[in-house]
Amino acid sequence: VFRLQEVDVVSSVDAPGPVLNVTGTDRSLRISENLFGNAYAIANGARSELTKIFQAQRAEHQRQVGAWFASASESAPVGSEPAVAACRLAFTNANAALDTFFQAAQATVDWAESNISAAMSATIDTVTASSDATKERARKTANA
């Protein structure tokens, strides 16, 4: 179980009242970074492995269909060459469309990853700045 925020109330001889010690914020920030980083690495690795598996299966499928077209061309009756050529062309065009789709999907994934990374970085910067400001206020209160 992780605490996302830990705030201790301490008394100081020099301070007129309780002072907030915000060291837990730094710790929770590091924990959050580690959890996000680990989850991201696992998801990215799984996506990569699934992509490799899918591409291998797709290449095997293309090879099998290409072999089928070659076999069909050889055993087709005389005069059916235009029909076989049209089927082969349709298969080639479908593969080209599928390649375009996968390129667009990869571009979308890259865009989403960069936006998530930028958002996480901005969040970390904001939390760090807030933590630093809170520490500074606590230090000033303790010294006042």
Short mmCIF file of C-alpha atoms in Angstrom, two decimals:
data_model
loop_
_atom_site.label_atom_id
_atom_site.label_comp_id
_atom_site.label_asym_id
_atom_site.label_seq_id
_atom_site.Cartn_x
_atom_site.Cartn_y
_atom_site.Cartn_z
CA VAL A 1 0.00 0.00 0.00
CA PHE A 2 1.39 3.37 -0.97
CA ARG A 3 0.44 6.70 0.55
CA LEU A 4 0.19 9.41 -2.02
CA GLN A 5 0.85 12.13 0.48
CA GLU A 6 2.37 12.12 3.93
CA VAL A 7 2.39 15.20 6.10
CA ASP A 8 3.92 15.25 9.55
CA VAL A 9 3.11 17.86 12.14
CA VAL A 10 6.14 18.65 14.31
CA SER A 11 6.75 21.17 17.01
CA SER A 12 9.89 23.21 17.19
CA VAL A 13 11.31 25.22 20.05
CA ASP A 14 11.97 28.09 17.65
CA ALA A 15 8.59 27.89 15.94
CA PRO A 16 5.52 29.56 17.40
CA GLY A 17 3.31 26.59 16.46
CA PRO A 18 3.27 23.34 14.56
CA VAL A 19 5.19 23.24 11.30
CA LEU A 20 4.33 21.05 8.34
CA ASN A 21 7.12 18.74 7.26
CA VAL A 22 6.44 17.84 3.64
CA THR A 23 9.18 15.28 3.03
CA GLY A 24 6.53 12.66 2.27
CA THR A 25 5.51 14.57 -0.86
CA ASP A 26 8.92 14.03 -2.39
CA ARG A 27 8.77 10.36 -1.50
CA SER A 28 5.27 9.95 -2.94
CA LEU A 29 6.37 11.78 -6.08
CA ARG A 30 9.25 9.34 -6.52
CA ILE A 31 6.89 6.40 -5.90
CA SER A 32 4.42 7.75 -8.45
CA GLU A 33 7.19 8.22 -11.01
CA ASN A 34 8.40 4.67 -10.43
CA LEU A 35 4.90 3.19 -10.64
CA PHE A 36 4.09 5.13 -13.80
CA GLY A 37 7.45 4.28 -15.33
CA ASN A 38 7.08 0.58 -14.53
CA ALA A 39 3.49 0.41 -15.80
CA TYR A 40 4.48 2.28 -18.96
CA ALA A 41 7.46 -0.02 -19.56
CA ILE A 42 5.30 -3.12 -19.13
CA ALA A 43 2.55 -1.80 -21.43
CA ASN A 44 5.06 -0.66 -24.04
CA GLY A 45 6.87 -4.00 -23.94
CA ALA A 46 3.59 -5.91 -24.29
CA ARG A 47 2.54 -3.71 -27.21
CA SER A 48 5.90 -4.28 -28.87
CA GLU A 49 5.70 -8.06 -28.44
CA LEU A 50 2.11 -8.21 -29.70
CA THR A 51 3.08 -6.12 -32.72
CA LYS A 52 5.93 -8.52 -33.52
CA ILE A 53 3.61 -11.53 -33.21
CA PHE A 54 0.97 -9.90 -35.40
CA GLN A 55 3.51 -8.89 -38.05
CA ALA A 56 4.95 -12.42 -38.14
CA GLN A 57 1.46 -13.91 -38.55
CA ARG A 58 0.59 -11.38 -41.22
CA ALA A 59 3.79 -12.12 -43.16
CA GLU A 60 3.03 -15.86 -42.99
CA HIS A 61 -0.53 -15.22 -44.17
CA GLN A 62 0.73 -13.12 -47.08
CA ARG A 63 3.16 -15.88 -48.02
CA GLN A 64 0.40 -18.51 -47.94
CA VAL A 65 -2.00 -16.39 -50.02
CA GLY A 66 0.79 -15.64 -52.50
CA ALA A 67 1.47 -19.37 -52.81
CA TRP A 68 -2.25 -20.01 -53.29
CA PHE A 69 -2.39 -17.40 -56.09
CA ALA A 70 0.62 -19.03 -57.77
CA SER A 71 -1.06 -22.42 -57.52
CA ALA A 72 -4.36 -21.01 -58.79
CA SER A 73 -2.59 -19.36 -61.73
CA GLU A 74 -1.00 -22.65 -62.76
CA SER A 75 -4.16 -24.73 -62.46
CA ALA A 76 -6.63 -22.15 -63.75
CA PRO A 77 -8.34 -22.85 -67.06
CA VAL A 78 -7.14 -21.10 -70.17
CA GLY A 79 -8.58 -17.60 -70.45
CA SER A 80 -8.96 -17.06 -66.68
CA GLU A 81 -5.66 -15.20 -66.34
CA PRO A 82 -7.40 -11.79 -66.16
CA ALA A 83 -9.58 -12.98 -63.26
CA VAL A 84 -6.58 -14.38 -61.36
CA ALA A 85 -4.63 -11.19 -62.04
CA ALA A 86 -7.57 -9.11 -60.76
CA CYS A 87 -7.71 -11.17 -57.56
CA ARG A 88 -3.96 -10.85 -57.09
CA LEU A 89 -4.21 -7.07 -57.63
CA ALA A 90 -7.06 -6.83 -55.12
CA PHE A 91 -4.95 -8.73 -52.57
CA THR A 92 -1.95 -6.45 -53.22
CA ASN A 93 -4.12 -3.33 -52.84
CA ALA A 94 -5.66 -4.67 -49.61
CA ASN A 95 -2.16 -5.22 -48.21
CA ALA A 96 -1.14 -1.70 -49.19
CA ALA A 97 -4.24 -0.31 -47.46
CA LEU A 98 -3.47 -2.38 -44.37
CA ASP A 99 0.12 -1.09 -44.33
CA THR A 100 -1.17 2.49 -44.53
CA PHE A 101 -3.58 1.80 -41.67
CA PHE A 102 -0.78 0.39 -39.48
CA GLN A 103 1.47 3.35 -40.25
CA ALA A 104 -1.34 5.73 -39.23
CA ALA A 105 -1.96 3.71 -36.06
CA GLN A 106 1.75 3.82 -35.18
CA ALA A 107 1.82 7.58 -35.75
CA THR A 108 -1.18 7.91 -33.43
CA VAL A 109 0.52 5.80 -30.76
CA ASP A 110 3.70 7.89 -31.03
CA TRP A 111 1.67 11.09 -30.75
CA ALA A 112 -0.20 9.79 -27.69
CA GLU A 113 3.05 8.66 -26.03
CA SER A 114 4.64 12.05 -26.52
CA ASN A 115 1.56 13.82 -25.12
CA ILE A 116 1.40 11.51 -22.10
CA SER A 117 5.10 12.01 -21.49
CA ALA A 118 4.74 15.79 -21.72
CA ALA A 119 1.72 15.75 -19.39
CA MET A 120 3.54 13.58 -16.86
CA SER A 121 6.60 15.81 -17.00
CA ALA A 122 4.47 18.93 -16.50
CA THR A 123 2.66 17.29 -13.58
CA ILE A 124 5.95 16.31 -11.93
CA ASP A 125 7.31 19.82 -12.41
CA THR A 126 4.15 21.33 -10.90
CA VAL A 127 4.14 18.98 -7.92
CA THR A 128 7.84 19.57 -7.33
CA ALA A 129 7.39 23.35 -7.48
CA SER A 130 4.41 23.13 -5.13
CA SER A 131 6.37 20.91 -2.75
CA ASP A 132 9.31 23.32 -2.81
CA ALA A 133 7.02 26.29 -2.13
CA THR A 134 5.38 24.45 0.78
CA LYS A 135 8.78 23.57 2.22
CA GLU A 136 9.88 27.19 1.91
CA ARG A 137 6.73 28.41 3.70
CA ALA A 138 7.24 25.82 6.43
CA ARG A 139 10.90 26.86 6.81
CA LYS A 140 9.94 30.54 7.01
CA THR A 141 7.26 29.74 9.58
CA ALA A 142 9.75 27.74 11.62
CA ASN A 143 12.31 30.59 11.51
CA ALA A 144 9.77 33.33 12.27
#
